[in-house]
């Protein structure tokens, strides 16, 4: 399984961007997909994940501003980012769990896409 992300770029504070990520290969449709990010000098952190279509988790820092969604037919996950802040500047990594067993995960990571928010 491979993850191909796109949509990063430079945006002014208050602006919006949409990231997308498509899983190719033998991906188990409906499994958890989502986004993590790593800001300069910081640890990687969860942004948002979705399992199925309704089991959604957001970090507190993006709640109310970001929205995650998916198209299972396309094995694609989206991250709509609104009201962006300079502190959202980071490399955003697409994530997918390709396990067929709920007892463990099979973590798959995309290559990362840079989001830069200017003040």
PDB file of N, CA, C and O in Angstrom, residues 37-71:
ATOM      1  N   UNK A  37       1.003  15.764  11.852  1.00  0.00           N
ATOM      2  CA  UNK A  37       1.887  16.836  11.417  1.00  0.00           C
ATOM      3  C   UNK A  37       3.089  16.954  12.345  1.00  0.00           C
ATOM      4  O   UNK A  37       3.033  16.564  13.499  1.00  0.00           O
ATOM      5  N   UNK A  38       4.154  17.503  11.769  1.00  0.00           N
ATOM      6  CA  UNK A  38       5.343  17.777  12.563  1.00  0.00           C
ATOM      7  C   UNK A  38       5.774  19.201  12.268  1.00  0.00           C
ATOM      8  O   UNK A  38       6.165  19.521  11.138  1.00  0.00           O
ATOM      9  N   UNK A  39       5.670  20.032  13.277  1.00  0.00           N
ATOM     10  CA  UNK A  39       6.109  21.422  13.163  1.00  0.00           C
ATOM     11  C   UNK A  39       7.610  21.496  13.440  1.00  0.00           C
ATOM     12  O   UNK A  39       8.160  20.603  14.105  1.00  0.00           O
ATOM     13  N   UNK A  40       8.265  22.528  12.960  1.00  0.00           N
ATOM     14  CA  UNK A  40       9.711  22.664  13.197  1.00  0.00           C
ATOM     15  C   UNK A  40      10.051  22.589  14.676  1.00  0.00           C
ATOM     16  O   UNK A  40       9.474  23.305  15.490  1.00  0.00           O
ATOM     17  N   UNK A  41      10.958  21.689  15.023  1.00  0.00           N
ATOM     18  CA  UNK A  41      11.411  21.577  16.401  1.00  0.00           C
ATOM     19  C   UNK A  41      10.454  20.866  17.335  1.00  0.00           C
ATOM     20  O   UNK A  41      10.671  20.838  18.547  1.00  0.00           O
ATOM     21  N   UNK A  42       9.392  20.279  16.777  1.00  0.00           N
ATOM     22  CA  UNK A  42       8.402  19.619  17.633  1.00  0.00           C
ATOM     23  C   UNK A  42       8.223  18.161  17.232  1.00  0.00           C
ATOM     24  O   UNK A  42       8.647  17.726  16.167  1.00  0.00           O
ATOM     25  N   UNK A  43       7.556  17.422  18.113  1.00  0.00           N
ATOM     26  CA  UNK A  43       7.238  16.031  17.833  1.00  0.00           C
ATOM     27  C   UNK A  43       6.068  15.949  16.859  1.00  0.00           C
ATOM     28  O   UNK A  43       5.269  16.880  16.739  1.00  0.00           O
ATOM     29  N   UNK A  44       5.986  14.807  16.178  1.00  0.00           N
ATOM     30  CA  UNK A  44       4.829  14.579  15.330  1.00  0.00           C
ATOM     31  C   UNK A  44       3.581  14.458  16.204  1.00  0.00           C
ATOM     32  O   UNK A  44       3.609  13.827  17.259  1.00  0.00           O
ATOM     33  N   UNK A  45       2.488  15.040  15.732  1.00  0.00           N
ATOM     34  CA  UNK A  45       1.256  15.004  16.518  1.00  0.00           C
ATOM     35  C   UNK A  45       0.067  14.678  15.626  1.00  0.00           C
ATOM     36  O   UNK A  45       0.066  14.957  14.425  1.00  0.00           O
ATOM     37  N   UNK A  46      -0.941  14.120  16.268  1.00  0.00           N
ATOM     38  CA  UNK A  46      -2.186  13.823  15.574  1.00  0.00           C
ATOM     39  C   UNK A  46      -2.879  15.119  15.171  1.00  0.00           C
ATOM     40  O   UNK A  46      -2.923  16.082  15.942  1.00  0.00           O
ATOM     41  N   UNK A  47      -3.426  15.135  13.959  1.00  0.00           N
ATOM     42  CA  UNK A  47      -4.294  16.238  13.538  1.00  0.00           C
ATOM     43  C   UNK A  47      -5.738  15.745  13.534  1.00  0.00           C
ATOM     44  O   UNK A  47      -6.592  16.274  14.229  1.00  0.00           O
ATOM     45  N   UNK A  48      -6.007  14.724  12.727  1.00  0.00           N
ATOM     46  CA  UNK A  48      -7.360  14.171  12.640  1.00  0.00           C
ATOM     47  C   UNK A  48      -7.298  12.790  12.015  1.00  0.00           C
ATOM     48  O   UNK A  48      -6.455  12.529  11.146  1.00  0.00           O
ATOM     49  N   UNK A  49      -8.180  11.925  12.466  1.00  0.00           N
ATOM     50  CA  UNK A  49      -8.308  10.598  11.865  1.00  0.00           C
ATOM     51  C   UNK A  49      -9.787  10.261  11.704  1.00  0.00           C
ATOM     52  O   UNK A  49     -10.650  10.805  12.405  1.00  0.00           O
ATOM     53  N   UNK A  50     -10.065   9.358  10.776  1.00  0.00           N
ATOM     54  CA  UNK A  50     -11.427   8.896  10.563  1.00  0.00           C
ATOM     55  C   UNK A  50     -11.408   7.393  10.341  1.00  0.00           C
ATOM     56  O   UNK A  50     -10.618   6.881   9.542  1.00  0.00           O
ATOM     57  N   UNK A  51     -12.271   6.692  11.077  1.00  0.00           N
ATOM     58  CA  UNK A  51     -12.463   5.253  10.907  1.00  0.00           C
ATOM     59  C   UNK A  51     -13.875   5.040  10.396  1.00  0.00           C
ATOM     60  O   UNK A  51     -14.830   5.573  10.986  1.00  0.00           O
ATOM     61  N   UNK A  52     -14.004   4.304   9.315  1.00  0.00           N
ATOM     62  CA  UNK A  52     -15.319   4.218   8.706  1.00  0.00           C
ATOM     63  C   UNK A  52     -15.661   5.576   8.133  1.00  0.00           C
ATOM     64  O   UNK A  52     -14.832   6.210   7.483  1.00  0.00           O
ATOM     65  N   UNK A  53     -16.865   6.035   8.425  1.00  0.00           N
ATOM     66  CA  UNK A  53     -17.246   7.363   7.953  1.00  0.00           C
ATOM     67  C   UNK A  53     -17.625   8.299   9.081  1.00  0.00           C
ATOM     68  O   UNK A  53     -17.678   9.516   8.874  1.00  0.00           O
ATOM     69  N   UNK A  54     -17.840   7.760  10.283  1.00  0.00           N
ATOM     70  CA  UNK A  54     -18.358   8.604  11.356  1.00  0.00           C
ATOM     71  C   UNK A  54     -17.480   8.643  12.596  1.00  0.00           C
ATOM     72  O   UNK A  54     -17.693   9.489  13.462  1.00  0.00           O
ATOM     73  N   UNK A  55     -16.543   7.750  12.695  1.00  0.00           N
ATOM     74  CA  UNK A  55     -15.683   7.724  13.879  1.00  0.00           C
ATOM     75  C   UNK A  55     -14.508   8.649  13.623  1.00  0.00           C
ATOM     76  O   UNK A  55     -13.502   8.263  13.028  1.00  0.00           O
ATOM     77  N   UNK A  56     -14.641   9.893  14.076  1.00  0.00           N
ATOM     78  CA  UNK A  56     -13.681  10.946  13.767  1.00  0.00           C
ATOM     79  C   UNK A  56     -13.050  11.457  15.057  1.00  0.00           C
ATOM     80  O   UNK A  56     -13.725  11.600  16.080  1.00  0.00           O
ATOM     81  N   UNK A  57     -11.765  11.722  14.954  1.00  0.00           N
ATOM     82  CA  UNK A  57     -11.017  12.249  16.095  1.00  0.00           C
ATOM     83  C   UNK A  57     -10.218  13.450  15.626  1.00  0.00           C
ATOM     84  O   UNK A  57      -9.571  13.406  14.572  1.00  0.00           O
ATOM     85  N   UNK A  58     -10.248  14.522  16.404  1.00  0.00           N
ATOM     86  CA  UNK A  58      -9.472  15.731  16.115  1.00  0.00           C
ATOM     87  C   UNK A  58      -8.598  16.069  17.302  1.00  0.00           C
ATOM     88  O   UNK A  58      -8.974  15.844  18.452  1.00  0.00           O
ATOM     89  N   UNK A  59      -7.463  16.698  17.019  1.00  0.00           N
ATOM     90  CA  UNK A  59      -6.703  17.273  18.112  1.00  0.00           C
ATOM     91  C   UNK A  59      -7.428  18.530  18.579  1.00  0.00           C
ATOM     92  O   UNK A  59      -8.135  19.179  17.810  1.00  0.00           O
ATOM     93  N   UNK A  60      -7.247  18.877  19.822  1.00  0.00           N
ATOM     94  CA  UNK A  60      -7.921  20.061  20.362  1.00  0.00           C
ATOM     95  C   UNK A  60      -7.506  21.325  19.614  1.00  0.00           C
ATOM     96  O   UNK A  60      -8.294  22.260  19.485  1.00  0.00           O
ATOM     97  N   UNK A  61      -6.305  21.353  19.107  1.00  0.00           N
ATOM     98  CA  UNK A  61      -5.786  22.568  18.472  1.00  0.00           C
ATOM     99  C   UNK A  61      -6.447  22.862  17.129  1.00  0.00           C
ATOM    100  O   UNK A  61      -6.344  23.995  16.640  1.00  0.00           O
ATOM    101  N   UNK A  62      -7.111  21.886  16.530  1.00  0.00           N
ATOM    102  CA  UNK A  62      -7.714  22.120  15.218  1.00  0.00           C
ATOM    103  C   UNK A  62      -9.230  21.986  15.228  1.00  0.00           C
ATOM    104  O   UNK A  62      -9.885  22.271  14.211  1.00  0.00           O
ATOM    105  N   UNK A  63      -9.804  21.575  16.339  1.00  0.00           N
ATOM    106  CA  UNK A  63     -11.263  21.408  16.416  1.00  0.00           C
ATOM    107  C   UNK A  63     -11.963  22.710  16.056  1.00  0.00           C
ATOM    108  O   UNK A  63     -11.582  23.783  16.518  1.00  0.00           O
ATOM    109  N   UNK A  64     -12.977  22.580  15.214  1.00  0.00           N
ATOM    110  CA  UNK A  64     -13.736  23.752  14.812  1.00  0.00           C
ATOM    111  C   UNK A  64     -13.145  24.487  13.625  1.00  0.00           C
ATOM    112  O   UNK A  64     -13.799  25.357  13.037  1.00  0.00           O
ATOM    113  N   UNK A  65     -11.914  24.161  13.260  1.00  0.00           N
ATOM    114  CA  UNK A  65     -11.271  24.831  12.119  1.00  0.00           C
ATOM    115  C   UNK A  65     -10.990  23.849  10.976  1.00  0.00           C
ATOM    116  O   UNK A  65     -11.041  24.222   9.803  1.00  0.00           O
ATOM    117  N   UNK A  66     -10.656  22.626  11.312  1.00  0.00           N
ATOM    118  CA  UNK A  66     -10.330  21.610  10.305  1.00  0.00           C
ATOM    119  C   UNK A  66     -11.468  20.596  10.227  1.00  0.00           C
ATOM    120  O   UNK A  66     -12.147  20.327  11.230  1.00  0.00           O
ATOM    121  N   UNK A  67     -11.636  20.025   9.045  1.00  0.00           N
ATOM    122  CA  UNK A  67     -12.645  18.981   8.865  1.00  0.00           C
ATOM    123  C   UNK A  67     -12.049  17.853   8.024  1.00  0.00           C
ATOM    124  O   UNK A  67     -11.522  18.102   6.935  1.00  0.00           O
ATOM    125  N   UNK A  68     -12.160  16.647   8.540  1.00  0.00           N
ATOM    126  CA  UNK A  68     -11.665  15.483   7.810  1.00  0.00           C
ATOM    127  C   UNK A  68     -12.854  14.761   7.186  1.00  0.00           C
ATOM    128  O   UNK A  68     -13.948  14.703   7.759  1.00  0.00           O
ATOM    129  N   UNK A  69     -12.632  14.247   5.994  1.00  0.00           N
ATOM    130  CA  UNK A  69     -13.663  13.485   5.314  1.00  0.00           C
ATOM    131  C   UNK A  69     -12.985  12.440   4.434  1.00  0.00           C
ATOM    132  O   UNK A  69     -11.768  12.480   4.243  1.00  0.00           O
ATOM    133  N   UNK A  70     -13.784  11.514   3.921  1.00  0.00           N
ATOM    134  CA  UNK A  70     -13.183  10.478   3.084  1.00  0.00           C
ATOM    135  C   UNK A  70     -14.163  10.036   2.005  1.00  0.00           C
ATOM    136  O   UNK A  70     -15.373  10.203   2.129  1.00  0.00           O
ATOM    137  N   UNK A  71     -13.582   9.479   0.969  1.00  0.00           N
ATOM    138  CA  UNK A  71     -14.346   8.862  -0.108  1.00  0.00           C
ATOM    139  C   UNK A  71     -13.846   7.424  -0.196  1.00  0.00           C
ATOM    140  O   UNK A  71     -12.765   7.177  -0.749  1.00  0.00           O
TER     141      UNK A  71
END
